[in-house]
Amino acid sequence: MSPLWVSALVWLVSLEPGDAATWIGALANIATVILAAVASAVGFRVYKIESGRDARAEQDRRERAEDERRSQATRVSAWYGFGDSGLGGPAFGGRVLNASELPIYDVIVSFFKGDFAIPSAPWRMVTLRVVPPTHREVFVDPQQEDRTRFANSVLKHLDVEVAFRDAAGRYWRRDRHGFLEERPGPT
């Protein structure tokens, strides 16, 4: 044994029994405080991980609910193009596609003249009570009543938007740019 260890052993033996118990208790208390600090740090880290996981799960739940709420409306589209007017020949007009599994109601197809980028009031609006679910477009003629007043060449440059109520009673609008938005009520 080295002289340092011998002197430490002699010192330890020379301590009174109450002193050794006090030292051992103090060391145990220090170890308890250190372990409690480590446990609280680990617990805080676990809490942060779990709360982050819960926040992500809540965000995913909200996104799924939003996707479900919008599911029918996202399957409805409208555009302007060439089609069969049903009045004896082809014509330019709106085409509405309801590719969902349920009908849409109170459909308003609005036609706009002029520049695509400049907001303007609709030139003509056609209302349909219901558009059934289908894989074929429904042709909407903007000049139903007065076919002879407008030449097809004038009607080649119209834009179209559609507003409707889905089967759950929510109102939607797909604007001329194709963006879908929920409306508070009938437009």
PDB file of C-alpha atoms in Angstrom:
ATOM      1  CA  MET A   1       0.000   0.000   0.000  1.00  0.00           C
ATOM      2  CA  SER A   2       1.141   3.461  -0.689  1.00  0.00           C
ATOM      3  CA  PRO A   3       1.683   5.878   2.189  1.00  0.00           C
ATOM      4  CA  LEU A   4      -1.221   8.080   0.990  1.00  0.00           C
ATOM      5  CA  TRP A   5      -3.692   5.208   1.226  1.00  0.00           C
ATOM      6  CA  VAL A   6      -2.366   4.237   4.590  1.00  0.00           C
ATOM      7  CA  SER A   7      -2.823   7.745   5.956  1.00  0.00           C
ATOM      8  CA  ALA A   8      -6.369   7.950   4.502  1.00  0.00           C
ATOM      9  CA  LEU A   9      -7.227   4.614   6.116  1.00  0.00           C
ATOM     10  CA  VAL A  10      -5.804   5.705   9.437  1.00  0.00           C
ATOM     11  CA  TRP A  11      -7.802   8.936   9.251  1.00  0.00           C
ATOM     12  CA  LEU A  12     -10.993   7.064   8.436  1.00  0.00           C
ATOM     13  CA  VAL A  13     -10.489   4.662  11.345  1.00  0.00           C
ATOM     14  CA  SER A  14      -9.750   7.568  13.670  1.00  0.00           C
ATOM     15  CA  LEU A  15     -13.158   9.138  12.946  1.00  0.00           C
ATOM     16  CA  GLU A  16     -15.819   8.619  15.506  1.00  0.00           C
ATOM     17  CA  PRO A  17     -18.759   6.422  14.396  1.00  0.00           C
ATOM     18  CA  GLY A  18     -21.132   9.350  14.375  1.00  0.00           C
ATOM     19  CA  ASP A  19     -18.848  11.242  12.041  1.00  0.00           C
ATOM     20  CA  ALA A  20     -18.674   8.362   9.516  1.00  0.00           C
ATOM     21  CA  ALA A  21     -22.467   8.033   9.492  1.00  0.00           C
ATOM     22  CA  THR A  22     -22.796  11.774   8.944  1.00  0.00           C
ATOM     23  CA  TRP A  23     -20.417  11.643   6.011  1.00  0.00           C
ATOM     24  CA  ILE A  24     -22.134   8.631   4.465  1.00  0.00           C
ATOM     25  CA  GLY A  25     -25.527  10.341   4.877  1.00  0.00           C
ATOM     26  CA  ALA A  26     -24.171  13.534   3.290  1.00  0.00           C
ATOM     27  CA  LEU A  27     -22.752  11.575   0.340  1.00  0.00           C
ATOM     28  CA  ALA A  28     -26.087   9.757  -0.053  1.00  0.00           C
ATOM     29  CA  ASN A  29     -27.938  13.087  -0.040  1.00  0.00           C
ATOM     30  CA  ILE A  30     -25.593  14.513  -2.683  1.00  0.00           C
ATOM     31  CA  ALA A  31     -26.092  11.390  -4.832  1.00  0.00           C
ATOM     32  CA  THR A  32     -29.868  11.729  -4.396  1.00  0.00           C
ATOM     33  CA  VAL A  33     -29.806  15.372  -5.533  1.00  0.00           C
ATOM     34  CA  ILE A  34     -27.664  14.508  -8.565  1.00  0.00           C
ATOM     35  CA  LEU A  35     -29.951  11.611  -9.529  1.00  0.00           C
ATOM     36  CA  ALA A  36     -33.056  13.794  -9.055  1.00  0.00           C
ATOM     37  CA  ALA A  37     -31.539  16.466 -11.337  1.00  0.00           C
ATOM     38  CA  VAL A  38     -30.747  13.852 -13.994  1.00  0.00           C
ATOM     39  CA  ALA A  39     -34.247  12.356 -13.671  1.00  0.00           C
ATOM     40  CA  SER A  40     -35.894  15.764 -14.015  1.00  0.00           C
ATOM     41  CA  ALA A  41     -33.769  16.561 -17.091  1.00  0.00           C
ATOM     42  CA  VAL A  42     -34.718  13.225 -18.646  1.00  0.00           C
ATOM     43  CA  GLY A  43     -38.370  13.768 -17.694  1.00  0.00           C
ATOM     44  CA  PHE A  44     -38.374  17.244 -19.253  1.00  0.00           C
ATOM     45  CA  ARG A  45     -36.839  15.859 -22.447  1.00  0.00           C
ATOM     46  CA  VAL A  46     -39.469  13.087 -22.588  1.00  0.00           C
ATOM     47  CA  TYR A  47     -42.201  15.684 -21.964  1.00  0.00           C
ATOM     48  CA  LYS A  48     -40.914  17.841 -24.849  1.00  0.00           C
ATOM     49  CA  ILE A  49     -40.817  14.823 -27.173  1.00  0.00           C
ATOM     50  CA  GLU A  50     -44.327  13.698 -26.178  1.00  0.00           C
ATOM     51  CA  SER A  51     -45.821  17.189 -26.386  1.00  0.00           C
ATOM     52  CA  GLY A  52     -44.253  17.619 -29.844  1.00  0.00           C
ATOM     53  CA  ARG A  53     -45.699  14.270 -30.879  1.00  0.00           C
ATOM     54  CA  ASP A  54     -49.109  15.283 -29.514  1.00  0.00           C
ATOM     55  CA  ALA A  55     -48.961  18.614 -31.375  1.00  0.00           C
ATOM     56  CA  ARG A  56     -48.097  16.824 -34.635  1.00  0.00           C
ATOM     57  CA  ALA A  57     -50.921  14.313 -34.073  1.00  0.00           C
ATOM     58  CA  GLU A  58     -53.387  17.167 -33.435  1.00  0.00           C
ATOM     59  CA  GLN A  59     -52.205  18.976 -36.580  1.00  0.00           C
ATOM     60  CA  ASP A  60     -52.589  15.747 -38.598  1.00  0.00           C
ATOM     61  CA  ARG A  61     -56.098  15.254 -37.166  1.00  0.00           C
ATOM     62  CA  ARG A  62     -57.053  18.816 -38.131  1.00  0.00           C
ATOM     63  CA  GLU A  63     -55.647  18.348 -41.649  1.00  0.00           C
ATOM     64  CA  ARG A  64     -57.555  15.077 -42.075  1.00  0.00           C
ATOM     65  CA  ALA A  65     -60.767  16.743 -40.855  1.00  0.00           C
ATOM     66  CA  GLU A  66     -60.194  19.664 -43.264  1.00  0.00           C
ATOM     67  CA  ASP A  67     -59.494  17.254 -46.144  1.00  0.00           C
ATOM     68  CA  GLU A  68     -62.654  15.313 -45.333  1.00  0.00           C
ATOM     69  CA  ARG A  69     -64.700  18.520 -45.108  1.00  0.00           C
ATOM     70  CA  ARG A  70     -63.361  19.686 -48.486  1.00  0.00           C
ATOM     71  CA  SER A  71     -63.398  16.254 -50.149  1.00  0.00           C
ATOM     72  CA  GLN A  72     -66.538  16.762 -52.238  1.00  0.00           C
ATOM     73  CA  ALA A  73     -65.764  20.367 -53.163  1.00  0.00           C
ATOM     74  CA  THR A  74     -62.280  19.511 -54.429  1.00  0.00           C
ATOM     75  CA  ARG A  75     -63.846  17.170 -56.974  1.00  0.00           C
ATOM     76  CA  VAL A  76     -65.944  19.910 -58.579  1.00  0.00           C
ATOM     77  CA  SER A  77     -64.426  21.988 -61.372  1.00  0.00           C
ATOM     78  CA  ALA A  78     -65.530  24.351 -64.101  1.00  0.00           C
ATOM     79  CA  TRP A  79     -63.912  25.750 -67.212  1.00  0.00           C
ATOM     80  CA  TYR A  80     -64.807  27.511 -70.406  1.00  0.00           C
ATOM     81  CA  GLY A  81     -64.631  25.716 -73.704  1.00  0.00           C
ATOM     82  CA  PHE A  82     -66.252  24.328 -76.789  1.00  0.00           C
ATOM     83  CA  GLY A  83     -69.189  21.938 -76.407  1.00  0.00           C
ATOM     84  CA  ASP A  84     -72.574  20.833 -77.638  1.00  0.00           C
ATOM     85  CA  SER A  85     -75.234  23.380 -76.757  1.00  0.00           C
ATOM     86  CA  GLY A  86     -78.045  20.907 -77.250  1.00  0.00           C
ATOM     87  CA  LEU A  87     -79.757  23.473 -79.480  1.00  0.00           C
ATOM     88  CA  GLY A  88     -78.634  22.175 -82.807  1.00  0.00           C
ATOM     89  CA  GLY A  89     -74.883  22.461 -82.775  1.00  0.00           C
ATOM     90  CA  PRO A  90     -71.654  23.257 -81.024  1.00  0.00           C
ATOM     91  CA  ALA A  91     -71.085  26.433 -79.064  1.00  0.00           C
ATOM     92  CA  PHE A  92     -68.736  27.989 -76.534  1.00  0.00           C
ATOM     93  CA  GLY A  93     -69.815  27.803 -72.920  1.00  0.00           C
ATOM     94  CA  GLY A  94     -69.089  26.629 -69.437  1.00  0.00           C
ATOM     95  CA  ARG A  95     -68.379  23.059 -68.572  1.00  0.00           C
ATOM     96  CA  VAL A  96     -69.032  21.845 -65.017  1.00  0.00           C
ATOM     97  CA  LEU A  97     -67.690  18.523 -63.789  1.00  0.00           C
ATOM     98  CA  ASN A  98     -68.902  16.963 -60.541  1.00  0.00           C
ATOM     99  CA  ALA A  99     -66.543  14.006 -60.137  1.00  0.00           C
ATOM    100  CA  SER A 100     -67.596  13.426 -56.524  1.00  0.00           C
ATOM    101  CA  GLU A 101     -69.928  10.675 -55.410  1.00  0.00           C
ATOM    102  CA  LEU A 102     -72.742  13.045 -54.362  1.00  0.00           C
ATOM    103  CA  PRO A 103     -74.721  15.730 -56.214  1.00  0.00           C
ATOM    104  CA  ILE A 104     -74.065  19.438 -55.808  1.00  0.00           C
ATOM    105  CA  TYR A 105     -76.895  21.923 -55.436  1.00  0.00           C
ATOM    106  CA  ASP A 106     -77.737  25.570 -56.168  1.00  0.00           C
ATOM    107  CA  VAL A 107     -74.998  25.737 -58.786  1.00  0.00           C
ATOM    108  CA  ILE A 108     -74.295  29.222 -60.141  1.00  0.00           C
ATOM    109  CA  VAL A 109     -72.056  29.392 -63.189  1.00  0.00           C
ATOM    110  CA  SER A 110     -70.774  32.933 -63.754  1.00  0.00           C
ATOM    111  CA  PHE A 111     -69.311  34.112 -67.043  1.00  0.00           C
ATOM    112  CA  PHE A 112     -66.862  37.021 -67.193  1.00  0.00           C
ATOM    113  CA  LYS A 113     -65.775  39.128 -70.147  1.00  0.00           C
ATOM    114  CA  GLY A 114     -62.535  41.035 -70.297  1.00  0.00           C
ATOM    115  CA  ASP A 115     -59.083  40.708 -68.862  1.00  0.00           C
ATOM    116  CA  PHE A 116     -58.475  37.590 -66.783  1.00  0.00           C
ATOM    117  CA  ALA A 117     -56.374  39.449 -64.216  1.00  0.00           C
ATOM    118  CA  ILE A 118     -58.725  42.397 -63.653  1.00  0.00           C
ATOM    119  CA  PRO A 119     -61.637  41.720 -61.290  1.00  0.00           C
ATOM    120  CA  SER A 120     -64.985  42.498 -62.830  1.00  0.00           C
ATOM    121  CA  ALA A 121     -68.661  41.787 -62.331  1.00  0.00           C
ATOM    122  CA  PRO A 122     -70.052  38.716 -64.083  1.00  0.00           C
ATOM    123  CA  TRP A 123     -71.410  39.286 -67.561  1.00  0.00           C
ATOM    124  CA  ARG A 124     -73.941  36.482 -67.250  1.00  0.00           C
ATOM    125  CA  MET A 125     -74.928  33.994 -64.562  1.00  0.00           C
ATOM    126  CA  VAL A 126     -76.698  30.680 -65.139  1.00  0.00           C
ATOM    127  CA  THR A 127     -78.247  28.779 -62.237  1.00  0.00           C
ATOM    128  CA  LEU A 128     -78.668  25.026 -62.110  1.00  0.00           C
ATOM    129  CA  ARG A 129     -80.648  23.411 -59.291  1.00  0.00           C
ATOM    130  CA  VAL A 130     -78.510  20.281 -59.179  1.00  0.00           C
ATOM    131  CA  VAL A 131     -75.535  18.731 -60.958  1.00  0.00           C
ATOM    132  CA  PRO A 132     -75.464  14.972 -60.413  1.00  0.00           C
ATOM    133  CA  PRO A 133     -72.249  13.047 -59.855  1.00  0.00           C
ATOM    134  CA  THR A 134     -70.865  12.038 -63.216  1.00  0.00           C
ATOM    135  CA  HIS A 135     -67.673  11.487 -65.131  1.00  0.00           C
ATOM    136  CA  ARG A 136     -68.909  13.687 -67.978  1.00  0.00           C
ATOM    137  CA  GLU A 137     -69.075  17.452 -67.973  1.00  0.00           C
ATOM    138  CA  VAL A 138     -72.359  19.336 -67.933  1.00  0.00           C
ATOM    139  CA  PHE A 139     -72.410  22.000 -70.641  1.00  0.00           C
ATOM    140  CA  VAL A 140     -73.772  25.394 -69.560  1.00  0.00           C
ATOM    141  CA  ASP A 141     -74.726  27.733 -72.396  1.00  0.00           C
ATOM    142  CA  PRO A 142     -74.195  31.403 -71.448  1.00  0.00           C
ATOM    143  CA  GLN A 143     -76.588  32.572 -74.148  1.00  0.00           C
ATOM    144  CA  GLN A 144     -79.502  30.240 -73.542  1.00  0.00           C
ATOM    145  CA  GLU A 145     -82.202  32.840 -74.053  1.00  0.00           C
ATOM    146  CA  ASP A 146     -80.737  34.976 -76.819  1.00  0.00           C
ATOM    147  CA  ARG A 147     -78.537  32.719 -78.906  1.00  0.00           C
ATOM    148  CA  THR A 148     -78.845  34.954 -81.958  1.00  0.00           C
ATOM    149  CA  ARG A 149     -77.547  38.132 -80.239  1.00  0.00           C
ATOM    150  CA  PHE A 150     -73.990  36.951 -79.676  1.00  0.00           C
ATOM    151  CA  ALA A 151     -71.582  35.476 -82.138  1.00  0.00           C
ATOM    152  CA  ASN A 152     -69.394  32.577 -81.065  1.00  0.00           C
ATOM    153  CA  SER A 153     -66.322  34.675 -81.880  1.00  0.00           C
ATOM    154  CA  VAL A 154     -67.239  37.081 -79.045  1.00  0.00           C
ATOM    155  CA  LEU A 155     -67.815  34.218 -76.642  1.00  0.00           C
ATOM    156  CA  LYS A 156     -64.404  32.624 -77.202  1.00  0.00           C
ATOM    157  CA  HIS A 157     -62.805  34.898 -74.617  1.00  0.00           C
ATOM    158  CA  LEU A 158     -64.969  34.428 -71.557  1.00  0.00           C
ATOM    159  CA  ASP A 159     -63.881  33.125 -68.167  1.00  0.00           C
ATOM    160  CA  VAL A 160     -66.009  30.979 -65.894  1.00  0.00           C
ATOM    161  CA  GLU A 161     -66.381  30.416 -62.173  1.00  0.00           C
ATOM    162  CA  VAL A 162     -68.755  28.182 -60.251  1.00  0.00           C
ATOM    163  CA  ALA A 163     -70.427  28.513 -56.854  1.00  0.00           C
ATOM    164  CA  PHE A 164     -72.363  25.641 -55.299  1.00  0.00           C
ATOM    165  CA  ARG A 165     -73.613  23.933 -52.163  1.00  0.00           C
ATOM    166  CA  ASP A 166     -72.225  20.505 -51.363  1.00  0.00           C
ATOM    167  CA  ALA A 167     -74.241  17.590 -49.999  1.00  0.00           C
ATOM    168  CA  ALA A 168     -73.323  18.572 -46.419  1.00  0.00           C
ATOM    169  CA  GLY A 169     -74.829  22.058 -46.898  1.00  0.00           C
ATOM    170  CA  ARG A 170     -71.545  24.007 -47.116  1.00  0.00           C
ATOM    171  CA  TYR A 171     -71.176  26.685 -49.788  1.00  0.00           C
ATOM    172  CA  TRP A 172     -68.119  26.784 -52.038  1.00  0.00           C
ATOM    173  CA  ARG A 173     -66.778  28.885 -54.884  1.00  0.00           C
ATOM    174  CA  ARG A 174     -64.154  27.936 -57.466  1.00  0.00           C
ATOM    175  CA  ASP A 175     -63.015  31.214 -58.992  1.00  0.00           C
ATOM    176  CA  ARG A 176     -61.805  31.996 -62.522  1.00  0.00           C
ATOM    177  CA  HIS A 177     -58.258  31.104 -61.496  1.00  0.00           C
ATOM    178  CA  GLY A 178     -59.291  27.657 -60.224  1.00  0.00           C
ATOM    179  CA  PHE A 179     -58.900  28.424 -56.511  1.00  0.00           C
ATOM    180  CA  LEU A 180     -61.441  26.837 -54.179  1.00  0.00           C
ATOM    181  CA  GLU A 181     -62.780  28.697 -51.152  1.00  0.00           C
ATOM    182  CA  GLU A 182     -65.531  28.043 -48.666  1.00  0.00           C
ATOM    183  CA  ARG A 183     -68.245  30.704 -48.498  1.00  0.00           C
ATOM    184  CA  PRO A 184     -70.311  31.623 -45.440  1.00  0.00           C
ATOM    185  CA  GLY A 185     -73.558  31.301 -47.367  1.00  0.00           C
ATOM    186  CA  PRO A 186     -75.123  31.562 -50.813  1.00  0.00           C
ATOM    187  CA  THR A 187     -73.222  33.894 -53.149  1.00  0.00           C
TER     188      THR A 187
END
